[in-house]
């Protein structure tokens, strides 16, 4: 089979003000709550596809004085990320442009690697997982969180909302997104060489402009 190099993809949502506002509501306790208990002060953390960095800064606070690096393919959200880091006094975090498929870090550079809402935008999430594992120390931990398209429910719905959803699905798919990969995360993690997996599910509620996560289930461990 011919290796055609980096997949051709386009990040659908862009980096405008609206997306910055939506993403900036995310926080480490809510959106990385499953990873925080595994982080210790002094740990080195990488946040991939960090966007406006509102989760990244929370991770940096959890591991201070350890270093945290937020990487993103675009620097579009970095002004907001830097402003937040300054506002919160997080001087152990930096942001840099990088591609999750080819991270500019040596093997074994980090104790923990995190990615929220990134892998579903990729056509080869399994390649990204292998790259995340490469930059992790042997006893390191990876935290991955993504929407699975099949879990998206709307109520009440209207023909226009249904049309919007179908169109968004079509555009994201043609841009290379893997909208139903998340249901296979555990298998992909094991294929990428991770030894143990823990699975949990959160329900995100968007009601009247507010956004809330509720943990609904489940944890399972697989030893290999
Ligand atoms: C939906 S946003 C999530 C931002 C942040 N993780 C959060 O949850 O608030 C996805 C981010 O991934 C970035 N991205 C897309 N493809 C990428 C790639 N190949 N490498 C690194 N970042 C990428 C986008 O630029 C965007 O900022």
mmCIF file of C-alpha atoms and ligand atoms in Angstrom:
data_model
loop_
_atom_site.group_PDB
_atom_site.id
_atom_site.type_symbol
_atom_site.label_atom_id
_atom_site.label_comp_id
_atom_site.label_asym_id
_atom_site.label_seq_id
_atom_site.Cartn_x
_atom_site.Cartn_y
_atom_site.Cartn_z
ATOM 1 C CA UNK A 1 0.000 0.000 0.000
ATOM 2 C CA UNK A 2 1.314 3.489 -0.802
ATOM 3 C CA UNK A 3 1.857 5.778 2.206
ATOM 4 C CA UNK A 4 0.501 9.119 1.090
ATOM 5 C CA UNK A 5 1.885 11.005 4.109
ATOM 6 C CA UNK A 6 -0.186 13.388 6.196
ATOM 7 C CA UNK A 7 -3.941 13.045 5.570
ATOM 8 C CA UNK A 8 -5.632 15.986 3.824
ATOM 9 C CA UNK A 9 -8.069 17.489 6.317
ATOM 10 C CA UNK A 10 -9.695 20.802 7.125
ATOM 11 C CA UNK A 11 -10.745 21.763 10.646
ATOM 12 C CA UNK A 12 -14.399 22.627 10.062
ATOM 13 C CA UNK A 13 -15.162 25.073 12.871
ATOM 14 C CA UNK A 14 -12.454 27.662 12.208
ATOM 15 C CA UNK A 15 -11.035 30.010 14.845
ATOM 16 C CA UNK A 16 -13.457 32.938 14.839
ATOM 17 C CA UNK A 17 -14.894 34.792 17.813
ATOM 18 C CA UNK A 18 -17.984 32.613 18.083
ATOM 19 C CA UNK A 19 -15.978 29.383 18.409
ATOM 20 C CA UNK A 20 -13.566 31.076 20.821
ATOM 21 C CA UNK A 21 -16.530 32.001 23.011
ATOM 22 C CA UNK A 22 -18.006 28.495 22.893
ATOM 23 C CA UNK A 23 -14.718 26.722 23.597
ATOM 24 C CA UNK A 24 -13.642 29.145 26.324
ATOM 25 C CA UNK A 25 -16.504 27.926 28.524
ATOM 26 C CA UNK A 26 -14.703 24.612 28.904
ATOM 27 C CA UNK A 27 -12.678 23.990 32.045
ATOM 28 C CA UNK A 28 -10.312 21.324 33.339
ATOM 29 C CA UNK A 29 -12.573 20.253 36.244
ATOM 30 C CA UNK A 30 -15.541 19.759 33.913
ATOM 31 C CA UNK A 31 -13.942 18.673 30.646
ATOM 32 C CA UNK A 32 -10.832 16.906 31.947
ATOM 33 C CA UNK A 33 -12.285 15.753 35.273
ATOM 34 C CA UNK A 34 -11.488 12.139 34.417
ATOM 35 C CA UNK A 35 -7.776 12.960 34.030
ATOM 36 C CA UNK A 36 -7.212 15.365 36.939
ATOM 37 C CA UNK A 37 -7.034 12.666 39.672
ATOM 38 C CA UNK A 38 -4.096 11.136 37.771
ATOM 39 C CA UNK A 39 -2.071 14.372 37.649
ATOM 40 C CA UNK A 40 0.524 15.306 40.253
ATOM 41 C CA UNK A 41 2.391 18.562 40.920
ATOM 42 C CA UNK A 42 5.606 18.563 38.891
ATOM 43 C CA UNK A 43 4.239 16.423 36.043
ATOM 44 C CA UNK A 44 4.865 17.482 32.436
ATOM 45 C CA UNK A 45 1.616 17.714 30.455
ATOM 46 C CA UNK A 46 0.822 18.122 26.762
ATOM 47 C CA UNK A 47 -2.632 19.360 25.641
ATOM 48 C CA UNK A 48 -3.178 18.644 21.938
ATOM 49 C CA UNK A 49 -5.568 20.786 19.896
ATOM 50 C CA UNK A 50 -5.722 23.159 22.854
ATOM 51 C CA UNK A 51 -7.748 25.913 21.116
ATOM 52 C CA UNK A 52 -8.303 28.912 23.455
ATOM 53 C CA UNK A 53 -6.575 27.051 26.278
ATOM 54 C CA UNK A 54 -9.245 27.246 28.974
ATOM 55 C CA UNK A 55 -8.722 23.546 29.747
ATOM 56 C CA UNK A 56 -4.944 23.794 29.246
ATOM 57 C CA UNK A 57 -4.569 26.485 31.905
ATOM 58 C CA UNK A 58 -6.522 24.341 34.382
ATOM 59 C CA UNK A 59 -4.210 21.402 33.653
ATOM 60 C CA UNK A 60 -1.190 23.687 34.187
ATOM 61 C CA UNK A 61 -2.597 24.712 37.574
ATOM 62 C CA UNK A 62 -2.991 21.049 38.530
ATOM 63 C CA UNK A 63 0.654 20.188 37.796
ATOM 64 C CA UNK A 64 2.402 23.447 38.779
ATOM 65 C CA UNK A 65 5.349 23.853 38.933
ATOM 66 C CA UNK A 66 5.490 21.154 36.213
ATOM 67 C CA UNK A 67 5.401 22.439 32.655
ATOM 68 C CA UNK A 68 2.327 22.300 30.441
ATOM 69 C CA UNK A 69 2.452 22.725 26.683
ATOM 70 C CA UNK A 70 -0.658 23.472 24.625
ATOM 71 C CA UNK A 71 -0.268 22.748 20.934
ATOM 72 C CA UNK A 72 -2.624 23.564 18.093
ATOM 73 C CA UNK A 73 -2.363 23.417 14.309
ATOM 74 C CA UNK A 74 -3.470 27.061 14.238
ATOM 75 C CA UNK A 75 -2.441 30.000 16.392
ATOM 76 C CA UNK A 76 -5.913 31.524 15.849
ATOM 77 C CA UNK A 77 -6.997 31.042 19.475
ATOM 78 C CA UNK A 78 -3.587 31.725 21.057
ATOM 79 C CA UNK A 79 -4.176 35.408 21.967
ATOM 80 C CA UNK A 80 -7.136 34.305 24.125
ATOM 81 C CA UNK A 81 -5.104 31.412 25.553
ATOM 82 C CA UNK A 82 -2.183 33.644 26.497
ATOM 83 C CA UNK A 83 -4.460 36.282 28.018
ATOM 84 C CA UNK A 84 -6.118 33.633 30.190
ATOM 85 C CA UNK A 85 -2.766 32.222 31.335
ATOM 86 C CA UNK A 86 -1.658 35.728 32.388
ATOM 87 C CA UNK A 87 -4.992 36.438 34.110
ATOM 88 C CA UNK A 88 -4.711 33.204 36.132
ATOM 89 C CA UNK A 89 -0.993 33.639 36.865
ATOM 90 C CA UNK A 90 -0.171 30.321 35.169
ATOM 91 C CA UNK A 91 3.491 30.883 34.330
ATOM 92 C CA UNK A 92 4.192 27.178 33.723
ATOM 93 C CA UNK A 93 2.224 26.963 30.454
ATOM 94 C CA UNK A 94 3.284 27.711 26.885
ATOM 95 C CA UNK A 95 1.373 27.498 23.610
ATOM 96 C CA UNK A 96 2.923 26.485 20.344
ATOM 97 C CA UNK A 97 1.829 25.675 16.819
ATOM 98 C CA UNK A 98 2.228 21.970 16.042
ATOM 99 C CA UNK A 99 0.483 19.123 14.264
ATOM 100 C CA UNK A 100 -0.716 16.223 16.415
ATOM 101 C CA UNK A 101 0.320 13.814 13.640
ATOM 102 C CA UNK A 102 3.956 14.972 13.906
ATOM 103 C CA UNK A 103 4.662 16.352 17.352
ATOM 104 C CA UNK A 104 7.923 18.322 17.682
ATOM 105 C CA UNK A 105 8.910 16.531 20.901
ATOM 106 C CA UNK A 106 11.316 13.712 21.700
ATOM 107 C CA UNK A 107 10.056 10.272 22.628
ATOM 108 C CA UNK A 108 8.976 10.072 26.260
ATOM 109 C CA UNK A 109 8.796 13.835 26.878
ATOM 110 C CA UNK A 110 5.547 13.979 28.898
ATOM 111 C CA UNK A 111 3.949 12.330 31.922
ATOM 112 C CA UNK A 112 0.448 13.010 30.623
ATOM 113 C CA UNK A 113 -1.050 13.846 27.242
ATOM 114 C CA UNK A 114 -4.575 15.166 26.778
ATOM 115 C CA UNK A 115 -6.817 15.872 23.775
ATOM 116 C CA UNK A 116 -10.396 17.113 24.031
ATOM 117 C CA UNK A 117 -12.489 17.527 20.909
ATOM 118 C CA UNK A 118 -9.582 16.980 18.552
ATOM 119 C CA UNK A 119 -9.497 13.398 17.321
ATOM 120 C CA UNK A 120 -12.998 13.448 15.856
ATOM 121 C CA UNK A 121 -11.802 16.161 13.450
ATOM 122 C CA UNK A 122 -9.085 13.842 12.109
ATOM 123 C CA UNK A 123 -9.370 11.228 9.390
ATOM 124 C CA UNK A 124 -6.702 9.080 11.063
ATOM 125 C CA UNK A 125 -7.293 9.268 14.838
ATOM 126 C CA UNK A 126 -5.356 6.011 15.187
ATOM 127 C CA UNK A 127 -2.202 7.676 13.780
ATOM 128 C CA UNK A 128 -2.588 10.552 16.241
ATOM 129 C CA UNK A 129 -2.916 8.080 19.136
ATOM 130 C CA UNK A 130 0.340 6.388 18.131
ATOM 131 C CA UNK A 131 2.040 9.798 18.069
ATOM 132 C CA UNK A 132 0.629 10.659 21.520
ATOM 133 C CA UNK A 133 2.013 7.408 22.858
ATOM 134 C CA UNK A 134 5.432 8.129 21.334
ATOM 135 C CA UNK A 135 5.821 11.376 23.310
ATOM 136 C CA UNK A 136 4.618 9.796 26.581
ATOM 137 C CA UNK A 137 6.991 8.416 29.177
ATOM 138 C CA UNK A 138 6.595 4.624 29.586
ATOM 139 C CA UNK A 139 4.432 4.989 32.706
ATOM 140 C CA UNK A 140 2.569 7.980 31.293
ATOM 141 C CA UNK A 141 -1.159 8.481 30.877
ATOM 142 C CA UNK A 142 -3.238 9.723 27.969
ATOM 143 C CA UNK A 143 -6.688 11.335 28.329
ATOM 144 C CA UNK A 144 -8.875 11.463 25.205
ATOM 145 C CA UNK A 145 -12.400 12.876 25.015
ATOM 146 C CA UNK A 146 -14.638 13.270 21.985
ATOM 147 C CA UNK A 147 -18.242 13.483 20.921
ATOM 148 C CA UNK A 148 -19.646 10.481 19.076
ATOM 149 C CA UNK A 149 -22.066 11.853 16.473
ATOM 150 C CA UNK A 150 -24.552 9.070 17.153
ATOM 151 C CA UNK A 151 -25.023 10.322 20.708
ATOM 152 C CA UNK A 152 -26.189 13.804 19.669
ATOM 153 C CA UNK A 153 -29.869 14.262 20.551
ATOM 154 C CA UNK A 154 -31.946 17.373 19.926
ATOM 155 C CA UNK A 155 -35.288 18.236 21.442
ATOM 156 C CA UNK A 156 -37.476 19.829 20.346
ATOM 157 C CA UNK A 157 -36.419 19.473 16.747
ATOM 158 C CA UNK A 158 -37.586 21.104 13.519
ATOM 159 C CA UNK A 159 -37.014 20.358 9.829
ATOM 160 C CA UNK A 160 -34.490 23.223 9.659
ATOM 161 C CA UNK A 161 -32.539 21.884 12.627
ATOM 162 C CA UNK A 162 -32.497 18.429 11.020
ATOM 163 C CA UNK A 163 -31.298 19.985 7.785
ATOM 164 C CA UNK A 164 -28.564 21.872 9.654
ATOM 165 C CA UNK A 165 -27.402 18.717 11.350
ATOM 166 C CA UNK A 166 -27.299 16.720 8.095
ATOM 167 C CA UNK A 167 -25.397 19.505 6.345
ATOM 168 C CA UNK A 168 -22.877 19.827 9.169
ATOM 169 C CA UNK A 169 -22.349 16.062 9.079
ATOM 170 C CA UNK A 170 -21.758 16.192 5.325
ATOM 171 C CA UNK A 171 -19.295 19.095 5.538
ATOM 172 C CA UNK A 172 -17.351 17.645 8.470
ATOM 173 C CA UNK A 173 -17.127 14.240 6.809
ATOM 174 C CA UNK A 174 -15.881 15.723 3.568
ATOM 175 C CA UNK A 175 -13.343 17.730 5.607
ATOM 176 C CA UNK A 176 -11.982 14.424 6.926
ATOM 177 C CA UNK A 177 -13.705 14.140 10.326
ATOM 178 C CA UNK A 178 -14.264 10.727 11.963
ATOM 179 C CA UNK A 179 -17.650 11.435 13.498
ATOM 180 C CA UNK A 180 -18.299 7.963 14.919
ATOM 181 C CA UNK A 181 -14.763 6.994 15.876
ATOM 182 C CA UNK A 182 -15.289 7.736 19.589
ATOM 183 C CA UNK A 183 -17.305 4.559 20.171
ATOM 184 C CA UNK A 184 -14.125 2.640 19.164
ATOM 185 C CA UNK A 185 -11.725 4.656 21.351
ATOM 186 C CA UNK A 186 -10.855 1.791 23.642
ATOM 187 C CA UNK A 187 -10.012 -0.592 20.786
ATOM 188 C CA UNK A 188 -7.944 2.112 19.078
ATOM 189 C CA UNK A 189 -6.028 2.860 22.289
ATOM 190 C CA UNK A 190 -5.163 -0.821 22.688
ATOM 191 C CA UNK A 191 -4.134 -1.029 19.006
ATOM 192 C CA UNK A 192 -1.903 2.026 19.509
ATOM 193 C CA UNK A 193 -0.079 0.099 22.230
ATOM 194 C CA UNK A 194 -1.617 1.470 25.434
ATOM 195 C CA UNK A 195 -1.689 -1.212 28.120
ATOM 196 C CA UNK A 196 -4.715 -0.307 30.215
ATOM 197 C CA UNK A 197 -7.840 1.618 29.373
ATOM 198 C CA UNK A 198 -10.492 3.266 31.482
ATOM 199 C CA UNK A 199 -13.694 4.311 29.778
ATOM 200 C CA UNK A 200 -16.153 6.891 31.017
ATOM 201 C CA UNK A 201 -19.065 8.694 29.441
ATOM 202 C CA UNK A 202 -20.345 12.199 30.081
ATOM 203 C CA UNK A 203 -23.551 13.756 28.874
ATOM 204 C CA UNK A 204 -23.161 17.381 27.822
ATOM 205 C CA UNK A 205 -26.294 19.461 28.090
ATOM 206 C CA UNK A 206 -26.753 22.646 26.069
ATOM 207 C CA UNK A 207 -29.902 24.330 27.295
ATOM 208 C CA UNK A 208 -30.788 27.966 26.726
ATOM 209 C CA UNK A 209 -27.184 28.970 26.110
ATOM 210 C CA UNK A 210 -25.809 27.185 29.169
ATOM 211 C CA UNK A 211 -23.488 24.220 29.003
ATOM 212 C CA UNK A 212 -23.180 21.504 31.592
ATOM 213 C CA UNK A 213 -21.595 18.062 31.799
ATOM 214 C CA UNK A 214 -22.983 15.189 33.794
ATOM 215 C CA UNK A 215 -21.094 11.969 34.270
ATOM 216 C CA UNK A 216 -23.587 9.238 33.403
ATOM 217 C CA UNK A 217 -21.513 6.105 33.392
ATOM 218 C CA UNK A 218 -19.071 3.904 33.499
ATOM 219 C CA UNK A 219 -15.640 2.793 34.193
ATOM 220 C CA UNK A 220 -14.048 -0.373 33.011
ATOM 221 C CA UNK A 221 -10.494 -1.538 33.109
ATOM 222 C CA UNK A 222 -8.857 -3.860 30.662
ATOM 223 C CA UNK A 223 -5.534 -5.400 31.518
ATOM 224 C CA UNK A 224 -3.371 -6.770 28.768
HETATM 225 C C1 LIG B 1 -12.955 21.702 18.848
HETATM 226 S S1 LIG B 1 -11.407 22.521 19.132
HETATM 227 C C2 LIG B 1 -11.073 21.938 20.789
HETATM 228 C C3 LIG B 1 -10.237 22.940 21.568
HETATM 229 C C4 LIG B 1 -9.954 22.532 23.014
HETATM 230 N N1 LIG B 1 -9.299 21.257 23.104
HETATM 231 C C5 LIG B 1 -11.232 22.511 23.818
HETATM 232 O O1 LIG B 1 -11.785 21.427 24.067
HETATM 233 O O2 LIG B 1 -11.725 23.593 24.149
HETATM 234 C C6 LIG B 1 -10.253 21.543 18.143
HETATM 235 C C7 LIG B 1 -8.879 22.211 17.997
HETATM 236 O O3 LIG B 1 -8.012 21.255 17.350
HETATM 237 C C8 LIG B 1 -7.162 21.956 16.463
HETATM 238 N N2 LIG B 1 -6.626 21.015 15.452
HETATM 239 C C9 LIG B 1 -7.252 20.531 14.354
HETATM 240 N N3 LIG B 1 -6.440 19.678 13.698
HETATM 241 C C10 LIG B 1 -5.276 19.631 14.399
HETATM 242 C C11 LIG B 1 -4.037 18.933 14.229
HETATM 243 N N4 LIG B 1 -3.827 18.104 13.185
HETATM 244 N N5 LIG B 1 -3.063 19.116 15.148
HETATM 245 C C12 LIG B 1 -3.251 19.946 16.211
HETATM 246 N N6 LIG B 1 -4.391 20.642 16.412
HETATM 247 C C13 LIG B 1 -5.394 20.485 15.519
HETATM 248 C C14 LIG B 1 -8.049 23.051 15.883
HETATM 249 O O4 LIG B 1 -7.273 24.106 15.337
HETATM 250 C C15 LIG B 1 -8.886 23.459 17.106
HETATM 251 O O5 LIG B 1 -8.321 24.543 17.790
#
